[in-house]
Coordinates of C-alpha atoms and ligand atoms in Angstrom, one line a residue:
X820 CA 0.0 0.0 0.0
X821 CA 1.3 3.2 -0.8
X822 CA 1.8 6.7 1.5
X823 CA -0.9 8.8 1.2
X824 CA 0.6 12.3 0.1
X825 CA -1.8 14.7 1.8
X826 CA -0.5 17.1 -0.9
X827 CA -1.7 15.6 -4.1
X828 CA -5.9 15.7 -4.7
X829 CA -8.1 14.6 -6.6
X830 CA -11.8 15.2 -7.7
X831 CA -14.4 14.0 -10.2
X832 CA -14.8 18.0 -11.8
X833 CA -17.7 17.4 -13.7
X834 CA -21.5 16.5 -12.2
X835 CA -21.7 12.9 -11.6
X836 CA -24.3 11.5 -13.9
X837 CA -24.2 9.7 -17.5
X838 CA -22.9 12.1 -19.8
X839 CA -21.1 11.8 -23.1
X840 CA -17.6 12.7 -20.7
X841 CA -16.6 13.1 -17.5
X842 CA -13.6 14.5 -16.4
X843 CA -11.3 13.2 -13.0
X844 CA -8.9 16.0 -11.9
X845 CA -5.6 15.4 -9.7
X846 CA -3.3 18.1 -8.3
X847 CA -0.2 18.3 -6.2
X848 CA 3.7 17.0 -6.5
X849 CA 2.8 13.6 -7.2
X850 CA 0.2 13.6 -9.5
X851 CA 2.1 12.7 -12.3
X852 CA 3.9 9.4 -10.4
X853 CA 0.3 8.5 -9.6
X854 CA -0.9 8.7 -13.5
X855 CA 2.1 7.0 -14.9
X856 CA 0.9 4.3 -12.3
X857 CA -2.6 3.6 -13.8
X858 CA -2.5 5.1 -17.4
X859 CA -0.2 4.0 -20.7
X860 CA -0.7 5.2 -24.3
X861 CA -0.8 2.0 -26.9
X862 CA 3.0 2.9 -27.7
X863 CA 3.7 2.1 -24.1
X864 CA 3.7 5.8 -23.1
X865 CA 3.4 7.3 -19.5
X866 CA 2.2 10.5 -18.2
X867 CA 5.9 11.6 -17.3
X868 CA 6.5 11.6 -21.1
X869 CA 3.8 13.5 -22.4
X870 CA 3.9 16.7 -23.7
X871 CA 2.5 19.1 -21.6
X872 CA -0.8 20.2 -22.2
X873 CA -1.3 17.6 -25.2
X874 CA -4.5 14.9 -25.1
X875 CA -3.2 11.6 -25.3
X876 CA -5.5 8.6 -25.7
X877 CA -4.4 5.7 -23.6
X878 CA -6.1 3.0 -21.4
X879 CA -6.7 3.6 -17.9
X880 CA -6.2 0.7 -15.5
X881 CA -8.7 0.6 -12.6
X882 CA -8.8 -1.6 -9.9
X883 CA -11.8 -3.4 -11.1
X884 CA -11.3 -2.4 -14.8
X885 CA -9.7 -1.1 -18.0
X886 CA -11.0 2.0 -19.9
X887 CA -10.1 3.4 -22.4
X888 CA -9.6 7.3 -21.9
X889 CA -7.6 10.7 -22.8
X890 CA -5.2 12.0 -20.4
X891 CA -3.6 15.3 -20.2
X892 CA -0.9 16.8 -18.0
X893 CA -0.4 20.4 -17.4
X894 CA 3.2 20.9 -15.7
X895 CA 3.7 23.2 -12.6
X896 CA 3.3 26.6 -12.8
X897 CA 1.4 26.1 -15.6
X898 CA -1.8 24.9 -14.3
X899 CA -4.9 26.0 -13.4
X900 CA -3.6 25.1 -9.4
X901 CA -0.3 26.3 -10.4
X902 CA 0.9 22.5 -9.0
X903 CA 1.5 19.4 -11.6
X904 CA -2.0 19.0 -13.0
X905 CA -3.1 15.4 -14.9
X906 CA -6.8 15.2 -15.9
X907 CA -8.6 12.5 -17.2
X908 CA -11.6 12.6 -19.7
X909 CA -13.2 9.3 -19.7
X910 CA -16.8 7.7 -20.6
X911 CA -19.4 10.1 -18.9
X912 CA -20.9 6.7 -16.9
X913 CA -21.1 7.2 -12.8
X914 CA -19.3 3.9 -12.1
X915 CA -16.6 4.7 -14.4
X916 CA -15.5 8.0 -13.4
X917 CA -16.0 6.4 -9.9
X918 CA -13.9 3.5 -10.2
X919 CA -11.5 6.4 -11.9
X920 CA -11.4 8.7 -8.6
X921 CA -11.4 5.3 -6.2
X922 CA -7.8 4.3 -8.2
X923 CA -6.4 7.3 -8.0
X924 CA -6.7 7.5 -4.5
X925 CA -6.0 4.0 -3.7
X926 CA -2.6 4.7 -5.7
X927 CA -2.2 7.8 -3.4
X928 CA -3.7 11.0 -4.0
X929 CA -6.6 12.5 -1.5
X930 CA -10.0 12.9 -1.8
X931 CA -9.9 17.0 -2.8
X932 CA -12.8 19.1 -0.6
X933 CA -14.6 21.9 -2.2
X934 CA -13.2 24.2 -4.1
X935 CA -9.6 23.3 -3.0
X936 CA -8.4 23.3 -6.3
X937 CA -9.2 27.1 -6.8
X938 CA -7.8 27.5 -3.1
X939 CA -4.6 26.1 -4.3
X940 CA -4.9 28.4 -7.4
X941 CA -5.6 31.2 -4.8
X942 CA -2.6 30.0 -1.8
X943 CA 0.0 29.9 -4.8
X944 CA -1.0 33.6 -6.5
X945 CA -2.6 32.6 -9.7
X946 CA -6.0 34.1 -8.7
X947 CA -7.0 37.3 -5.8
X948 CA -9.7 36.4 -3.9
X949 CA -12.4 38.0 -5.8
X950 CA -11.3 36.8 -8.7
X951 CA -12.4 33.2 -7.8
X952 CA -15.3 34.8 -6.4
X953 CA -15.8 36.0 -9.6
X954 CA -15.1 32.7 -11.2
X955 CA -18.2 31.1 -9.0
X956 CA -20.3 34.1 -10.0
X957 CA -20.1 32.6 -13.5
X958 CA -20.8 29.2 -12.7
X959 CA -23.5 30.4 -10.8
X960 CA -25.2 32.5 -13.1
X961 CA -28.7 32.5 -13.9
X962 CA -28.3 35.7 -16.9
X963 CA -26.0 37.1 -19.3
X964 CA -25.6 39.8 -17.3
X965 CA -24.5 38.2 -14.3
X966 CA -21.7 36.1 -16.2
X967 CA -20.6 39.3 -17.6
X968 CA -20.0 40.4 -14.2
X969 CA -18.8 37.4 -13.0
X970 CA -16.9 37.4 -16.0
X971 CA -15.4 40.9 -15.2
X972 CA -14.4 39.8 -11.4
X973 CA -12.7 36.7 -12.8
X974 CA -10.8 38.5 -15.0
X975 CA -9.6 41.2 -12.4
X976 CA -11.2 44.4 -12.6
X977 CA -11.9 44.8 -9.0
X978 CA -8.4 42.7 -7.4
X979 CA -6.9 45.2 -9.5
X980 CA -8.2 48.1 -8.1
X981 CA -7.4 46.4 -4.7
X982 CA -3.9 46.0 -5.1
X983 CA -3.0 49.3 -7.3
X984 CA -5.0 51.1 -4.5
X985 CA -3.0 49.3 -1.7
X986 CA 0.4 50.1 -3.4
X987 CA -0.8 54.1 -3.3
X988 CA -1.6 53.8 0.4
X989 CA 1.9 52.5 0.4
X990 CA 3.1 55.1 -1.1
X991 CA 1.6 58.2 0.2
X992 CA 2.6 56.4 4.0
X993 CA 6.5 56.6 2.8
X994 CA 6.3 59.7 1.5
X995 CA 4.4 60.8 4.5
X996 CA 6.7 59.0 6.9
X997 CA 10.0 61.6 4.9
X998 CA 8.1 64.4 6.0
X999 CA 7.5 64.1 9.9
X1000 CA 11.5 62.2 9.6
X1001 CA 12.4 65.7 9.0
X1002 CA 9.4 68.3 9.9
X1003 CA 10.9 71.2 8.4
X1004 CA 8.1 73.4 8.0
X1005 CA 7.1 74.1 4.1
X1006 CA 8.4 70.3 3.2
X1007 CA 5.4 68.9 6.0
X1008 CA 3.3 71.4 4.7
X1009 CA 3.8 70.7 0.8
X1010 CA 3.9 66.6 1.7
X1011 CA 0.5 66.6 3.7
X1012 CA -0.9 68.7 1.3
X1013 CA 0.1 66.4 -1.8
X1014 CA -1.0 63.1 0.3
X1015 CA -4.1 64.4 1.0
X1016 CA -4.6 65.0 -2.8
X1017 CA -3.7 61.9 -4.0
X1018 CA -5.9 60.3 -0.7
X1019 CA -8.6 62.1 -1.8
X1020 CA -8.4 61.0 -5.6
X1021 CA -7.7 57.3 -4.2
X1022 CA -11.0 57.5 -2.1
X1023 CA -12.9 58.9 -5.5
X1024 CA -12.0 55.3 -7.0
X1025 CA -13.2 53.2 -4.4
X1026 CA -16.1 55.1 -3.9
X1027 CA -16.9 54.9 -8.3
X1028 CA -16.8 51.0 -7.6
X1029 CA -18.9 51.3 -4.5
X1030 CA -21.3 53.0 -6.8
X1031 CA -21.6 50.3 -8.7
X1032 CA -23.2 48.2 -6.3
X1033 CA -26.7 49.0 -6.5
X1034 CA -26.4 47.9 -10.7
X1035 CA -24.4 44.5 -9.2
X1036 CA -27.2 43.7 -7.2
X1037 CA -29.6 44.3 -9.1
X1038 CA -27.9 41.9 -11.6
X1039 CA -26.8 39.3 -9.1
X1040 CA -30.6 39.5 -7.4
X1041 CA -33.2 40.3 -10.4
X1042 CA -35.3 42.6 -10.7
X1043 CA -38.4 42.1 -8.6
X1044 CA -41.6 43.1 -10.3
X1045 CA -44.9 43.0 -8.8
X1046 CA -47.9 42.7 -11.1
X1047 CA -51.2 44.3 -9.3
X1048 CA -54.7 45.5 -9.9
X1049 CA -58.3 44.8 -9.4
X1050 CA -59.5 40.9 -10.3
X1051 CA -60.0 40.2 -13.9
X1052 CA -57.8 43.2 -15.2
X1053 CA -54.8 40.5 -17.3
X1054 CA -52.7 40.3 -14.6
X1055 CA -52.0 36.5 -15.1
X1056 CA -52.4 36.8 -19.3
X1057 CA -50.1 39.6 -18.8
X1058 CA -47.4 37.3 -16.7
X1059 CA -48.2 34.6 -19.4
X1060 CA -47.5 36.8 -21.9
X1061 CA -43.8 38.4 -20.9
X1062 CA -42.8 34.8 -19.4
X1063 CA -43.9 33.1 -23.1
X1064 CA -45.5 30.0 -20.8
X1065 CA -48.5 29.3 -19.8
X1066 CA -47.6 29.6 -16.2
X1067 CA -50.7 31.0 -14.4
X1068 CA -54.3 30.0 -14.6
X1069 CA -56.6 32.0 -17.0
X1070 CA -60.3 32.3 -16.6
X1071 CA -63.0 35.0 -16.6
X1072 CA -63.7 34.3 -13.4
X1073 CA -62.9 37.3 -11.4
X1074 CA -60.7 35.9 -8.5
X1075 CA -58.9 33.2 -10.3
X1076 CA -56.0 34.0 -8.6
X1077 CA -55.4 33.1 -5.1
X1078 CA -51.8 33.0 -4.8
X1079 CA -48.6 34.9 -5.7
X1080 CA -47.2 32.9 -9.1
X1081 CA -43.7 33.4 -9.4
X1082 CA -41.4 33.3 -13.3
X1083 CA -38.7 35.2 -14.2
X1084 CA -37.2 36.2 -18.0
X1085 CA -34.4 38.2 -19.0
X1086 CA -34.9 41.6 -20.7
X1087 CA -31.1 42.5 -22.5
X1088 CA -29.3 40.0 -20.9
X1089 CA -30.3 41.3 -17.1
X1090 CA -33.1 39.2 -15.2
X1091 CA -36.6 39.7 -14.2
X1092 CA -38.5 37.9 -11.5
X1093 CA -42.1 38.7 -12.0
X1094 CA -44.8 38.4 -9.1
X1095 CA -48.5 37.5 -10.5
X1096 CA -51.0 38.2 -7.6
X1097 CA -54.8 38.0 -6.7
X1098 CA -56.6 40.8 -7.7
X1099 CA -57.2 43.0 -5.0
X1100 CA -60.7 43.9 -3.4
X1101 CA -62.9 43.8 -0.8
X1102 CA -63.8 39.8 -0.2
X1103 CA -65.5 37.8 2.1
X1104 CA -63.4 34.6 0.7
X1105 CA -61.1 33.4 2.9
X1106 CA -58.4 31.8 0.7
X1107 CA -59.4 35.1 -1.5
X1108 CA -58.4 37.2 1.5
X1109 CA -54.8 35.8 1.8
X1110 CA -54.2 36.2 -1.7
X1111 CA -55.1 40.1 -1.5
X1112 CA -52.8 40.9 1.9
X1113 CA -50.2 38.5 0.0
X1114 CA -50.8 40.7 -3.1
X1115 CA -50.8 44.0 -0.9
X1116 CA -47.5 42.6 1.2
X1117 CA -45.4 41.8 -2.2
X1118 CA -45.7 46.0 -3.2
X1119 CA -43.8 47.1 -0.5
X1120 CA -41.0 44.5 -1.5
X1121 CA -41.2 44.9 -5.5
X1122 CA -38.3 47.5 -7.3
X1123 CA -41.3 48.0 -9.7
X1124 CA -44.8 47.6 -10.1
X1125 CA -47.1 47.4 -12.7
X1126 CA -50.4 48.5 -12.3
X1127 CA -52.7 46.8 -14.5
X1128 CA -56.2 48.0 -15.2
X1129 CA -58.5 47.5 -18.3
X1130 CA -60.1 50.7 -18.5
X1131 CA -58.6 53.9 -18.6
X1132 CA -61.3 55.7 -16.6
X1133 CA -60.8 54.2 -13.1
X1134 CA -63.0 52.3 -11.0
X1135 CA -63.2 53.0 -7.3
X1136 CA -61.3 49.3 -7.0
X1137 CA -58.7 50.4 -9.2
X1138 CA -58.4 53.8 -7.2
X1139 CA -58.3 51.6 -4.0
X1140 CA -55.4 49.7 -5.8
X1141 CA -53.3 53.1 -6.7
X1142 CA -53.3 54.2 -3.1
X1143 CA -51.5 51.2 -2.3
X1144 CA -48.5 52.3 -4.5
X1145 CA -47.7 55.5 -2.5
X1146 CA -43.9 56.1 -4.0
X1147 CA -43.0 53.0 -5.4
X1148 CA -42.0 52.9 -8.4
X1149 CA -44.5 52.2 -11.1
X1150 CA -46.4 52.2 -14.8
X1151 CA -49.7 51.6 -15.2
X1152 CA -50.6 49.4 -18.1
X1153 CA -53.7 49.2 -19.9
X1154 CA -54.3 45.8 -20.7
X1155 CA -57.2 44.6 -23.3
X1156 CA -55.9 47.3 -25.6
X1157 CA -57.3 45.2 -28.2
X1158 CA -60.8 46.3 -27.6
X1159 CA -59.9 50.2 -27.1
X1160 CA -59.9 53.1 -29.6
X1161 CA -57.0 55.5 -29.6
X1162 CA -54.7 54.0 -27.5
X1163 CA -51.6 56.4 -27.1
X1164 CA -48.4 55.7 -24.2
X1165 CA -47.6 58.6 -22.1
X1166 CA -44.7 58.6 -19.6
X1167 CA -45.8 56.2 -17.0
X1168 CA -49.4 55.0 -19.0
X1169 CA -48.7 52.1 -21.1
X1170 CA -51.0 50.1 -23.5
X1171 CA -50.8 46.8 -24.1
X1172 CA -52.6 43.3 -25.3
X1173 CA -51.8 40.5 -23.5
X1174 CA -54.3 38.5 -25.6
X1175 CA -52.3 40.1 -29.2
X1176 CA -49.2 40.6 -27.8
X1177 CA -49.6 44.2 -28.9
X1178 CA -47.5 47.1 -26.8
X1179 CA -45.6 44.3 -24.7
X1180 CA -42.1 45.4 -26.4
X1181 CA -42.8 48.6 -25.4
X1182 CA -43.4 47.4 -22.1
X1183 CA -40.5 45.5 -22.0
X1184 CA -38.1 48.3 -23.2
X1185 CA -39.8 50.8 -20.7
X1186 CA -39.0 48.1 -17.4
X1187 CA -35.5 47.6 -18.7
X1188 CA -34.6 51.6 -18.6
X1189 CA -36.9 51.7 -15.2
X1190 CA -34.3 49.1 -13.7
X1191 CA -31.6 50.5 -15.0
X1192 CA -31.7 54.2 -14.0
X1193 CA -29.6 55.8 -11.1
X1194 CA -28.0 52.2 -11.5
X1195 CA -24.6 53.3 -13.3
X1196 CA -25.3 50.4 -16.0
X1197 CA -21.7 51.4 -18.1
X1198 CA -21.2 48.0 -18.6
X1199 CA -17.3 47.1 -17.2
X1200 CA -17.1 46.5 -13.1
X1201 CA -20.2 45.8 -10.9
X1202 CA -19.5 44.7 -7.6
X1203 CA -22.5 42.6 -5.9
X1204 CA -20.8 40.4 -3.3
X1205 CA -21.6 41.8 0.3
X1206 CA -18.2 40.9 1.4
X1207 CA -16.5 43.6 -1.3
X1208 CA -19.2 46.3 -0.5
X1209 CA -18.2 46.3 3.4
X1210 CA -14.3 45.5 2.8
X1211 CA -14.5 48.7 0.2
X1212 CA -17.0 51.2 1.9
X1213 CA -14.5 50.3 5.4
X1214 CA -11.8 51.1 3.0
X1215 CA -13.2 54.2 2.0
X1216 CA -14.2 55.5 5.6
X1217 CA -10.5 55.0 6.8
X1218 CA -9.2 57.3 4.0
X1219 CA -11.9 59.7 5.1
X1220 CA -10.4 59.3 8.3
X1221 CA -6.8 60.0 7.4
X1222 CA -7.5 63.0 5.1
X1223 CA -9.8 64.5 8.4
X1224 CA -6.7 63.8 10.5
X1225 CA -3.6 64.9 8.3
X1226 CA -3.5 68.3 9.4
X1227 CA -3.8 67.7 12.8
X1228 CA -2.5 64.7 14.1
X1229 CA 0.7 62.7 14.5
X1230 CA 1.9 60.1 12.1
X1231 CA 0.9 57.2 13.9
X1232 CA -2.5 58.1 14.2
X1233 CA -2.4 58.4 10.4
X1234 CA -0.8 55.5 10.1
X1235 CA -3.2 53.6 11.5
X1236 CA -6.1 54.9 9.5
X1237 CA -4.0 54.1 6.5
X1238 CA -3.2 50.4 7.8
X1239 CA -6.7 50.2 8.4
X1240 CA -7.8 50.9 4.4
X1241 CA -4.9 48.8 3.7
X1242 CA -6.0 46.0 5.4
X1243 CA -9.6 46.3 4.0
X1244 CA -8.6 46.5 0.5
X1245 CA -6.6 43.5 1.3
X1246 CA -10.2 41.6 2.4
X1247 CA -10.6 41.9 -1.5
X1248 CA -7.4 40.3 -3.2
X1249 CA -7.1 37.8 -0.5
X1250 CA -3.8 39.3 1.3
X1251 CA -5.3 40.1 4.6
X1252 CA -8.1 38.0 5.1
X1253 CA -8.1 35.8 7.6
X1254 CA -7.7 31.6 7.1
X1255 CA -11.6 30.9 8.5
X1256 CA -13.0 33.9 5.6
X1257 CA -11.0 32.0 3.1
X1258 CA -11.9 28.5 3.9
X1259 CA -16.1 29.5 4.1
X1260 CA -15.3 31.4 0.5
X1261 CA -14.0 27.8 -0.7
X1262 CA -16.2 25.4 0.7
X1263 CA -19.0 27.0 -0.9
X1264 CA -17.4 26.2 -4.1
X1265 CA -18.0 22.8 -6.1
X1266 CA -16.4 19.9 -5.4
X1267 CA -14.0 19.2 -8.1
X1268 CA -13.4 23.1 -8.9
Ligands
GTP1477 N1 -59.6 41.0 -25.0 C1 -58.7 40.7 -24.1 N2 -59.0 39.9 -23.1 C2 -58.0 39.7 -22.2 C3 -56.7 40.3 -22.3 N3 -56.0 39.9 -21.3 C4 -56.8 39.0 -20.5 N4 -58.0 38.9 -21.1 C5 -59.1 38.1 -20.6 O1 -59.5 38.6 -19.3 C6 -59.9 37.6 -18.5 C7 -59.2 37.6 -17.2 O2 -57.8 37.4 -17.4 P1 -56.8 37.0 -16.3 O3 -55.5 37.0 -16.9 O4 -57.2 35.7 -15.6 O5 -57.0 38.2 -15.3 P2 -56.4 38.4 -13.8 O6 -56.3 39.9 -13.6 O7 -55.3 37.5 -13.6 O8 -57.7 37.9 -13.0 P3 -57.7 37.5 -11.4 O9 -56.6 36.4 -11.2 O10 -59.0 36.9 -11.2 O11 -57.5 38.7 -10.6 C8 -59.7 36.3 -19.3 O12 -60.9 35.9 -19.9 C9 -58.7 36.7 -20.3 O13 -58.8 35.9 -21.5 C10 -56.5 41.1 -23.4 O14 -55.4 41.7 -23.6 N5 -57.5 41.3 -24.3
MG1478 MG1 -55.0 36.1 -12.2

């Protein structure tokens, strides 16, 4: 029996069911003895020969069986771990790619845990922290838009950032350090004034990404849309309608809905999460009765609300509907278009079929720019991830405090505002954070990845 090598893992990295392929991943010093131990091309071939990164087809000697399989090594640095790398690509059956993993472990490797391999990309400098947060963002992703952001943390944007602001804190601490080393007056004077310049320009950075947070959410989360009004108005031919599914329950029965129906679709890339409701008004129906304070509940929660009504004159239960809205943000739609004459959108008044489909791009386009304003939608950087909003805004709030205390107080004091930013910033790329942040990032990751 072989020494385990604690150092060398191994992981099926792809889900475990019948597939066309599955792929069994090994990291670490070893993991290259191991392969030449269980895999041989038909020239005879070992995994110490191969070329790195080039496919090789060979046979794959289990314990209770030989497959045939492709095998390819990636040679330290130049991994995705940034250790030796061999992966295998056999059959996609369960017991294969079990029987796979169970041999590569009996010959010595360890059974990787979540996400170590990105750790070990992350412990040997080949990702910042929120890049590999970035990279599960992706993964993760239920809309364009969020793999675009997830796309744009996994390639760096924000570690960046993090590190070129932590080099200027660097900075403007030796320079500041010159200054009270020899206090001559003007030099002090001209020093403090520079630093806080270049503190306050650092601290207009951090705060532009900050801004961006409201647009990452947004993106990460969905948009939450509530669709209200009085019974039979085309609320639920209206969800139908923008989902393309025949989700909810159409009748003309006023009251068919009882309870809040749930869909979401994407509107350029960035996702929706549409709430149908009961129609609301006075009832003596006890399920009814939920289904309106449900209905009533959801538009204090909702980013935006569509009113729906199928009138344009207003009925006393569509006036007892519109009080609800208070501020929130809304349009009212006129559904059943269809059987109206002159039907013409104003700013916030929207016509629409539900039945013809008629007024529902217009509908669509008007939600997208509602989401979207005050957001700071550029495209590029959009930070989300709670984590990088605190470490950032704490970041920001210790420059504040060092450009307050410049004038006025001694270079430790300063020092430890700036240590303080420093060491928030450092939350981001991974540099300061502490072993028990790192590990929960990780674990949440897949197993294999
Ligand atoms: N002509 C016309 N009829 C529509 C339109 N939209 C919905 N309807 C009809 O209006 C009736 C009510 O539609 P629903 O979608 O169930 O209305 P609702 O607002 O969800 O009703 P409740 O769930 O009872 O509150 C049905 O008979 C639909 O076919 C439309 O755009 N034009
Ligand atoms: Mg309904």
């Amino acid at each position: 029996m072989m020494i385990k090598d604690t150092n060398t893992i191994a992981a099926i990295s792809t889900p475990l069911s019948s597939g066309a392929i599955s792929i069994v991943r090994m990291s670490g010093p070893n993991s290259v003895k191991i392969a030449d131990s269980v895999f041989k091309t038909k020239s005879g071939l070992t995994p110490s020969q191969f070329t790195s990164r080039m496919m090789m087809l060979g046979n794959f000697s289990a314990s209770d069986f030989c497959e045939q399989a492709m095998c390819v090594v990636f040679r330290s640095p130049n991994s995705y771990t940034g250790e030796d790398v061999v992966e295998f690509q056999c059959h996609g059956g369960v017991q294969i790619t079990k029987g796979i993993l169970a041999t590569l472990i009996k010959n010595g490797a360890r059974l990787a845990t979540p996400g170590e391999f990105t750790k070990q990309a992350f412990v040997n400098g080949k990702m910042a922290l929120s890049d590999a947060e970035g990279m599960m963002d992706m993964i993760n992703a239920q809309s364009d838009a969020e793999i675009r952001a997830g796309y744009n943390l996994l390639s760096g944007a924000l570690s960046k950032c993090a590190f070129d602001a932590q080099k200027e804190l660097v900075d403007i601490l030796s320079e500041l350090e010159v200054s009270f080393d020899y206090p001559e007056e003007t030099i002090e004077y001209i020093t403090k004034n520079n630093a806080k310049e270049r503190l306050q320009n650092l601290q207009k950075v951090i705060d532009k990404v900050l801004k961006t947070s409201a647009a990452g959410q947004m993106i990460k989360n969905g948009v939450n849309v509530a669709i209200v009004g009085k019974p039979n108005v085309g609320k639920s031919s209206l969800l139908n309608r923008l989902l393309g599914d025949e989700k909810a329950i159409v009748t003309p029965i006023a009251g068919t809905t009882r309870d809040i129906i749930e869909g979401s679709f994407s509107i350029n890339g960035l996702r929706f999460n549409l709430y149908d409701t009961a129609g609301i008004h006075e009832t003596d129906d006890q399920i009814e009765k939920i289904g309106v304070d449900k209905a009533k509940n959801i538009i204090k929660s909702a980013d935006i609300i569509l009113f729906v009504k199928d009138t344009v004159n207003e009925t006393d239960e569509d006036r007892n509907v519109k009080n609800l809205l208070d501020s929130h943000k809304h349009l009212i739609i006129i559904n059943k278009a269809d059987k109206l004459q002159n039907c013409k959108d104003t700013d916030n008044i929207l016509y629409v079929s539900a039945l013809n489909g008629s007024g529902i791009d217009n509908l669509t386009k008007r939600l997208y720019d509602m989401a979207c304003e005050d957001k700071h939608m550029e495209g590029g950087l959009t930070i989300a991830n709670q984590r990088h909003i605190d470490a950032l805004s704490r970041a920001s709030q210790s420059i504040s405090d060092a450009i307050a205390n410049i004038d006025t107080f001694t270079l430790d004091l300063i020092t430890i505002d700036l240590n303080m930013a420093y060491s928030a910033l450092g939350e981001i790329t991974g540099n300061t954070t502490s072993e028990e942040i790192i590990d929960a990032i990780f674990s949440k990751f897949c197993l294999g990845k």
